[in-house]
mmCIF file of C-alpha atoms in Angstrom:
data_model
loop_
_atom_site.group_PDB
_atom_site.id
_atom_site.type_symbol
_atom_site.label_atom_id
_atom_site.label_comp_id
_atom_site.label_asym_id
_atom_site.label_seq_id
_atom_site.Cartn_x
_atom_site.Cartn_y
_atom_site.Cartn_z
ATOM 1 C CA MET H 1297 136.039 91.488 114.659
ATOM 2 C CA LYS H 1298 134.836 93.048 117.888
ATOM 3 C CA THR H 1299 131.435 94.740 117.760
ATOM 4 C CA ILE H 1300 131.094 98.060 119.561
ATOM 5 C CA THR H 1301 127.673 99.239 120.641
ATOM 6 C CA SER H 1302 126.654 102.883 120.530
ATOM 7 C CA ILE H 1303 126.783 103.295 124.314
ATOM 8 C CA GLU H 1304 129.857 101.159 124.946
ATOM 9 C CA ASN H 1305 131.936 104.159 126.028
ATOM 10 C CA ILE H 1306 129.376 105.835 128.276
ATOM 11 C CA TYR H 1307 127.621 102.875 129.899
ATOM 12 C CA GLN H 1308 128.470 102.677 133.592
ATOM 13 C CA SER H 1309 127.847 99.703 135.851
ATOM 14 C CA GLY H 1310 126.964 100.141 139.493
ATOM 15 C CA LYS H 1311 124.255 101.577 141.711
ATOM 16 C CA PHE H 1312 122.952 105.076 141.072
ATOM 17 C CA GLY H 1313 120.332 107.540 142.253
ATOM 18 C CA ASP H 1314 118.274 107.032 145.384
ATOM 19 C CA TYR H 1315 119.343 103.452 146.060
ATOM 20 C CA GLN H 1316 120.586 103.774 149.632
ATOM 21 C CA SER H 1317 118.569 102.138 152.411
ATOM 22 C CA LYS H 1318 116.420 100.390 149.818
ATOM 23 C CA ASN H 1319 116.017 96.690 149.239
ATOM 24 C CA GLU H 1320 118.174 95.767 146.249
ATOM 25 C CA GLU H 1321 115.396 93.557 144.913
ATOM 26 C CA LYS H 1322 113.127 96.596 144.617
ATOM 27 C CA LEU H 1323 115.583 98.680 142.615
ATOM 28 C CA ILE H 1324 115.254 99.028 138.874
ATOM 29 C CA LYS H 1325 117.773 97.039 136.871
ATOM 30 C CA VAL H 1326 119.084 98.657 133.717
ATOM 31 C CA SER H 1327 121.116 96.735 131.179
ATOM 32 C CA GLU H 1328 122.256 97.003 127.630
ATOM 33 C CA VAL H 1329 121.296 94.072 125.435
ATOM 34 C CA LYS H 1330 124.214 93.153 123.226
ATOM 35 C CA ASN H 1331 124.897 90.582 120.563
ATOM 36 C CA LEU H 1332 121.298 90.365 119.454
ATOM 37 C CA PHE H 1333 120.455 89.498 115.882
ATOM 38 C CA ILE H 1334 117.870 92.044 114.681
ATOM 39 C CA CYS H 1335 116.189 92.100 111.308
ATOM 40 C CA GLN H 1336 113.163 93.696 109.713
ATOM 41 C CA VAL H 1337 110.790 91.687 107.530
ATOM 42 C CA VAL H 1338 108.346 93.656 105.365
ATOM 43 C CA LYS H 1339 105.773 92.238 102.982
ATOM 44 C CA TYR H 1340 105.549 94.249 99.769
ATOM 45 C CA LYS H 1341 102.397 96.309 99.486
ATOM 46 C CA ASN H 1342 99.440 95.157 97.380
ATOM 47 C CA LEU H 1343 100.787 91.624 97.269
ATOM 48 C CA LYS H 1344 98.071 89.086 97.995
ATOM 49 C CA ILE H 1345 99.789 86.171 99.672
ATOM 50 C CA ASP H 1346 98.853 84.139 102.704
ATOM 51 C CA ILE H 1347 101.210 84.784 105.620
ATOM 52 C CA THR H 1348 99.548 82.405 108.088
ATOM 53 C CA ASN H 1349 101.880 79.573 107.104
ATOM 54 C CA LYS H 1350 104.990 81.757 107.218
ATOM 55 C CA ASN H 1351 107.135 81.246 110.271
ATOM 56 C CA ILE H 1352 110.509 82.195 111.657
ATOM 57 C CA ASP H 1353 112.215 79.864 114.120
ATOM 58 C CA GLY H 1354 108.858 78.091 114.541
ATOM 59 C CA LEU H 1355 106.982 81.325 115.309
ATOM 60 C CA ASN H 1356 104.125 82.751 113.271
ATOM 61 C CA LEU H 1357 104.127 86.426 112.333
ATOM 62 C CA PRO H 1358 102.194 88.331 115.031
ATOM 63 C CA LYS H 1359 99.132 90.557 114.562
ATOM 64 C CA GLU H 1360 98.733 94.241 115.553
ATOM 65 C CA LEU H 1361 100.681 95.330 118.656
ATOM 66 C CA LYS H 1362 101.534 91.716 119.528
ATOM 67 C CA THR H 1363 104.705 89.706 119.798
ATOM 68 C CA CYS H 1364 105.453 86.019 119.318
ATOM 69 C CA THR H 1365 108.240 84.477 121.294
ATOM 70 C CA ASN H 1366 110.184 81.340 122.131
ATOM 71 C CA SER H 1367 113.339 80.782 124.159
ATOM 72 C CA SER H 1368 115.657 82.357 121.592
ATOM 73 C CA THR H 1369 113.613 84.505 119.221
ATOM 74 C CA ARG H 1370 111.048 87.291 119.473
ATOM 75 C CA ILE H 1371 108.994 88.696 116.608
ATOM 76 C CA LEU H 1372 107.447 92.135 117.087
ATOM 77 C CA TRP H 1373 104.690 93.735 115.008
ATOM 78 C CA ILE H 1374 105.937 97.218 114.118
ATOM 79 C CA GLY H 1375 103.451 98.181 111.417
ATOM 80 C CA PRO H 1376 101.028 96.650 108.932
ATOM 81 C CA GLU H 1377 102.831 93.706 107.324
ATOM 82 C CA ASN H 1378 106.032 94.847 108.976
ATOM 83 C CA TRP H 1379 107.856 92.869 111.664
ATOM 84 C CA LEU H 1380 111.014 93.178 113.736
ATOM 85 C CA VAL H 1381 112.769 89.907 114.482
ATOM 86 C CA THR H 1382 115.209 89.699 117.382
ATOM 87 C CA SER H 1383 117.093 86.536 118.182
ATOM 88 C CA LEU H 1384 120.014 85.040 120.014
ATOM 89 C CA LYS H 1385 120.589 82.857 116.940
ATOM 90 C CA LYS H 1386 123.162 84.590 114.800
ATOM 91 C CA ASP H 1387 122.464 82.443 111.748
ATOM 92 C CA LEU H 1388 118.719 83.120 111.636
ATOM 93 C CA LEU H 1389 119.100 85.440 108.642
ATOM 94 C CA LEU H 1390 119.918 82.438 106.461
ATOM 95 C CA GLU H 1391 116.715 80.674 107.523
ATOM 96 C CA ILE H 1392 114.646 83.827 106.932
ATOM 97 C CA ASN H 1393 116.148 84.357 103.489
ATOM 98 C CA ASN H 1394 115.357 80.753 102.607
ATOM 99 C CA ASN H 1395 111.735 80.956 103.800
ATOM 100 C CA PHE H 1396 110.878 84.438 102.558
ATOM 101 C CA ASN H 1397 110.968 84.983 98.822
ATOM 102 C CA SER H 1398 112.764 88.225 97.958
ATOM 103 C CA ASN H 1399 109.999 89.051 95.444
ATOM 104 C CA GLU H 1400 107.445 89.061 98.245
ATOM 105 C CA PHE H 1401 109.349 90.263 101.318
ATOM 106 C CA ALA H 1402 112.124 92.733 102.034
ATOM 107 C CA VAL H 1403 114.456 91.322 104.670
ATOM 108 C CA THR H 1404 116.989 93.744 106.179
ATOM 109 C CA ASP H 1405 119.631 92.942 108.763
ATOM 110 C CA LEU H 1406 119.556 95.722 111.393
ATOM 111 C CA SER H 1407 121.768 94.062 113.999
ATOM 112 C CA HIS H 1408 124.284 96.905 114.039
ATOM 113 C CA SER H 1409 121.858 99.781 113.634
ATOM 114 C CA ARG H 1410 119.908 99.630 116.878
ATOM 115 C CA ALA H 1411 120.649 100.453 120.497
ATOM 116 C CA VAL H 1412 118.832 98.084 122.841
ATOM 117 C CA LEU H 1413 118.266 98.817 126.528
ATOM 118 C CA GLU H 1414 116.326 96.744 129.001
ATOM 119 C CA ILE H 1415 114.790 97.828 132.297
ATOM 120 C CA GLU H 1416 113.503 95.455 134.905
ATOM 121 C CA GLY H 1417 111.615 96.001 138.138
ATOM 122 C CA GLU H 1418 108.250 96.885 139.591
ATOM 123 C CA LEU H 1419 108.793 100.575 138.849
ATOM 124 C CA SER H 1420 109.500 100.093 135.141
ATOM 125 C CA ASN H 1421 106.087 101.469 134.258
ATOM 126 C CA GLU H 1422 106.855 104.658 136.169
ATOM 127 C CA VAL H 1423 110.020 105.069 134.111
ATOM 128 C CA ILE H 1424 108.057 104.659 130.870
ATOM 129 C CA LYS H 1425 105.429 107.150 132.035
ATOM 130 C CA LYS H 1426 108.073 109.817 132.611
ATOM 131 C CA GLY H 1427 109.033 109.996 128.946
ATOM 132 C CA SER H 1428 106.329 108.419 126.854
ATOM 133 C CA PRO H 1429 102.706 109.370 126.153
ATOM 134 C CA LEU H 1430 101.757 105.710 125.714
ATOM 135 C CA ASN H 1431 98.788 104.408 127.706
ATOM 136 C CA ILE H 1432 100.689 101.546 129.273
ATOM 137 C CA ASN H 1433 97.685 100.299 131.271
ATOM 138 C CA ASP H 1434 96.523 98.653 128.049
ATOM 139 C CA LEU H 1435 99.868 97.049 127.303
ATOM 140 C CA LYS H 1436 100.826 93.773 128.901
ATOM 141 C CA GLU H 1437 103.290 90.943 128.427
ATOM 142 C CA GLY H 1438 103.280 89.935 124.770
ATOM 143 C CA ASN H 1439 102.543 93.442 123.487
ATOM 144 C CA CYS H 1440 104.826 95.902 121.768
ATOM 145 C CA ALA H 1441 104.449 99.479 120.599
ATOM 146 C CA ASN H 1442 106.274 102.087 118.597
ATOM 147 C CA THR H 1443 106.199 105.402 120.384
ATOM 148 C CA VAL H 1444 108.377 108.298 121.519
ATOM 149 C CA TYR H 1445 110.467 108.548 124.667
ATOM 150 C CA ASN H 1446 111.540 112.134 125.422
ATOM 151 C CA GLY H 1447 111.264 112.824 121.700
ATOM 152 C CA ILE H 1448 113.230 109.736 120.641
ATOM 153 C CA THR H 1449 111.355 107.286 118.435
ATOM 154 C CA VAL H 1450 111.500 103.899 120.140
ATOM 155 C CA THR H 1451 110.012 100.451 119.930
ATOM 156 C CA ILE H 1452 108.981 99.176 123.358
ATOM 157 C CA ASP H 1453 108.756 95.432 123.848
ATOM 158 C CA PHE H 1454 106.833 94.333 126.948
ATOM 159 C CA ILE H 1455 108.696 91.150 127.759
ATOM 160 C CA LYS H 1456 107.410 90.099 131.196
ATOM 161 C CA ASP H 1457 104.653 91.258 133.546
ATOM 162 C CA GLU H 1458 106.094 89.383 136.492
ATOM 163 C CA THR H 1459 109.244 91.314 137.489
ATOM 164 C CA LYS H 1460 108.147 93.841 134.883
ATOM 165 C CA THR H 1461 110.718 93.682 132.085
ATOM 166 C CA VAL H 1462 110.653 96.063 129.163
ATOM 167 C CA ARG H 1463 113.050 96.414 126.250
ATOM 168 C CA PHE H 1464 113.659 99.634 124.304
ATOM 169 C CA PHE H 1465 114.932 99.687 120.730
ATOM 170 C CA ALA H 1466 116.135 102.972 119.269
ATOM 171 C CA LEU H 1467 118.179 103.898 116.251
ATOM 172 C CA ARG H 1468 121.856 103.416 117.016
ATOM 173 C CA SER H 1469 122.561 107.145 116.724
ATOM 174 C CA PHE H 1470 119.973 107.846 119.428
ATOM 175 C CA GLY H 1471 121.440 105.224 121.776
ATOM 176 C CA GLU H 1472 123.318 107.702 123.938
ATOM 177 C CA SER H 1473 120.311 110.027 124.286
ATOM 178 C CA LEU H 1474 118.034 107.128 125.143
ATOM 179 C CA TYR H 1475 120.501 105.821 127.732
ATOM 180 C CA GLU H 1476 120.711 109.274 129.343
ATOM 181 C CA SER H 1477 116.911 109.680 129.269
ATOM 182 C CA LEU H 1478 116.202 106.276 130.799
ATOM 183 C CA THR H 1479 118.864 106.462 133.477
ATOM 184 C CA ASP H 1480 117.804 110.027 134.406
ATOM 185 C CA ALA H 1481 114.238 108.799 134.795
ATOM 186 C CA CYS H 1482 115.461 105.936 137.002
ATOM 187 C CA LEU H 1483 117.477 108.130 139.376
ATOM 188 C CA GLU H 1484 114.457 109.022 141.511
ATOM 189 C CA TYR H 1485 113.812 105.343 142.280
ATOM 190 C CA GLY H 1486 117.429 104.196 142.380
ATOM 191 C CA TYR H 1487 118.789 101.748 139.834
ATOM 192 C CA ILE H 1488 121.404 99.104 139.305
ATOM 193 C CA ALA H 1489 123.193 99.096 135.973
ATOM 194 C CA LYS H 1490 124.386 95.559 135.323
ATOM 195 C CA MET V 161 97.135 117.684 123.627
ATOM 196 C CA LEU V 162 95.122 115.827 121.003
ATOM 197 C CA HIS V 163 94.485 112.137 121.057
ATOM 198 C CA ILE V 164 94.315 110.678 117.581
ATOM 199 C CA LYS V 165 92.990 107.243 116.715
ATOM 200 C CA CYS V 166 95.401 105.555 114.334
ATOM 201 C CA PRO V 167 93.437 103.014 112.224
ATOM 202 C CA TYR V 168 96.185 100.459 112.941
ATOM 203 C CA CYS V 169 97.451 101.171 116.496
ATOM 204 C CA GLY V 170 94.449 102.721 118.237
ATOM 205 C CA ILE V 171 94.326 105.911 120.278
ATOM 206 C CA ARG V 172 97.707 107.581 120.659
ATOM 207 C CA SER V 173 99.075 110.973 121.642
ATOM 208 C CA GLN V 174 99.477 113.687 119.011
ATOM 209 C CA LYS V 175 103.217 113.615 119.824
ATOM 210 C CA GLU V 176 103.532 110.490 117.690
ATOM 211 C CA PHE V 177 101.921 112.033 114.602
ATOM 212 C CA ALA V 178 102.798 114.501 111.883
ATOM 213 C CA TYR V 179 100.270 116.589 109.978
ATOM 214 C CA GLY V 180 100.274 115.890 106.250
ATOM 215 C CA GLY V 181 97.962 118.484 104.706
ATOM 216 C CA ASP V 182 94.587 118.573 102.988
ATOM 217 C CA ALA V 183 93.334 115.089 102.028
ATOM 218 C CA THR V 184 90.830 116.373 99.472
ATOM 219 C CA VAL V 185 93.363 117.714 96.970
ATOM 220 C CA LYS V 186 93.358 115.627 93.786
ATOM 221 C CA ARG V 187 96.378 115.396 91.535
ATOM 222 C CA PRO V 188 95.648 116.202 87.866
ATOM 223 C CA LYS V 189 95.289 113.025 85.810
ATOM 224 C CA LEU V 190 98.519 111.584 84.477
ATOM 225 C CA ASN V 191 99.288 112.259 80.794
ATOM 226 C CA SER V 192 96.520 114.827 80.530
ATOM 227 C CA GLU V 193 96.949 118.432 79.418
ATOM 228 C CA VAL V 194 97.382 120.536 82.540
ATOM 229 C CA SER V 195 97.254 124.313 82.463
ATOM 230 C CA ASP V 196 99.624 126.377 84.584
ATOM 231 C CA LYS V 197 96.703 127.467 86.741
ATOM 232 C CA GLU V 198 95.527 123.893 87.370
ATOM 233 C CA TRP V 199 99.054 122.866 88.341
ATOM 234 C CA ASP V 200 99.476 125.961 90.492
ATOM 235 C CA ASP V 201 96.185 125.194 92.256
ATOM 236 C CA PHE V 202 97.242 121.599 92.868
ATOM 237 C CA VAL V 203 100.673 122.477 94.245
ATOM 238 C CA TYR V 204 100.041 125.702 96.167
ATOM 239 C CA MET V 205 96.441 126.759 96.573
ATOM 240 C CA ARG V 206 94.739 125.508 99.709
ATOM 241 C CA LYS V 207 91.453 126.377 101.379
ATOM 242 C CA SER V 208 91.432 127.336 105.019
ATOM 243 C CA PRO V 209 88.022 126.128 106.105
ATOM 244 C CA ARG V 210 86.407 126.727 109.457
ATOM 245 C CA GLY V 211 84.812 123.544 110.728
ATOM 246 C CA LYS V 212 85.104 119.988 109.443
ATOM 247 C CA HIS V 213 88.197 119.343 107.369
ATOM 248 C CA THR V 214 89.527 116.083 105.970
ATOM 249 C CA GLU V 215 93.269 115.856 106.464
ATOM 250 C CA LEU V 216 96.189 113.519 106.016
ATOM 251 C CA TRP V 217 98.156 112.502 109.079
ATOM 252 C CA HIS V 218 101.249 110.337 109.394
ATOM 253 C CA HIS V 219 101.822 108.071 112.391
ATOM 254 C CA ILE V 220 105.490 108.870 112.091
ATOM 255 C CA SER V 221 106.663 107.603 115.479
ATOM 256 C CA GLY V 222 104.324 104.622 115.417
ATOM 257 C CA CYS V 223 103.397 102.311 112.573
ATOM 258 C CA ARG V 224 104.570 104.881 109.981
ATOM 259 C CA GLN V 225 101.322 104.708 108.040
ATOM 260 C CA TRP V 226 99.505 107.598 106.382
ATOM 261 C CA PHE V 227 95.794 107.875 107.116
ATOM 262 C CA LYS V 228 92.872 110.281 106.814
ATOM 263 C CA ALA V 229 91.330 112.190 109.685
ATOM 264 C CA GLN V 230 88.299 114.438 109.794
ATOM 265 C CA ARG V 231 88.976 117.268 112.236
ATOM 266 C CA ASP V 232 87.147 120.399 113.265
ATOM 267 C CA THR V 233 89.600 123.223 112.643
ATOM 268 C CA THR V 234 87.976 125.369 115.333
ATOM 269 C CA THR V 235 87.575 122.927 118.207
ATOM 270 C CA HIS V 236 90.204 120.361 117.090
ATOM 271 C CA GLU V 237 87.676 117.597 117.714
ATOM 272 C CA ILE V 238 88.505 114.567 115.599
ATOM 273 C CA PHE V 239 85.341 112.917 114.303
ATOM 274 C CA GLU V 240 86.711 110.014 112.344
ATOM 275 C CA THR V 241 89.897 108.463 111.020
ATOM 276 C CA ALA V 242 90.261 106.011 108.148
ATOM 277 C CA LYS V 243 92.919 104.064 106.312
ATOM 278 C CA ILE V 244 94.313 105.829 103.267
ATOM 279 C CA ASN V 245 92.328 103.651 100.829
ATOM 280 C CA GLU V 246 89.056 104.123 102.739
ATOM 281 C CA GLU V 247 86.590 106.976 102.456
ATOM 282 C CA ILE V 248 85.493 109.190 105.315
ATOM 283 C CA LYS V 249 81.703 109.461 105.317
#
């Protein structure tokens, strides 16, 4: 079965905005991240269990506003005892279900319920500033934050400081609005949609 | 715009929060006899104080946690925030 993302029909590749007479390396790169396994892991409230020895794909569960990452998987803190797992490994859900007792944790597969967009480039911070009230000076590689972008609730994952790379997660139904908001914000600087 | 300190995420813009009402209202005890007036007071009647007020706020576009905040209703200055199970001094 073919999976269709929420912005499949509106996403356009190419160069847009004020890109002429600019070095291509300096332009913002926008891309949709597809085929990502996404799941939410929540520890039930008032349950006193030690989570320090819990791990997913060899990664411990991160603390406030932090992420843990390896070559295939990222774990984002999205609230107290609440994590978002993203991975290139499609079969990770099986491992999580085996390691996390269903009486202690709620594990929900969200792979088809999120729109994921990535922006890359030195001016990525400027794009975030245009729509979000977040103080991004405090947020570096390895951080993540839930916030709003032009009124859309998003999770922002700060992936890399070098060639500033940031990933936005929004509810699938907000995918189109988020795509329009981000690409509009990029127009001033010029962007390449991969 | 207000800046509110979420006990979990730190200082964030008011845009990310939703107001949740008076934090001092106590629900009548379960299984106890409750008069219509007591129930009416609990559900509807609210004070409108001038000055310090302890309120509930929800970090709805952030960590989605409820917490308490003490705010001056005249100046909007926020003196303190605390987790829902903590007391504000």
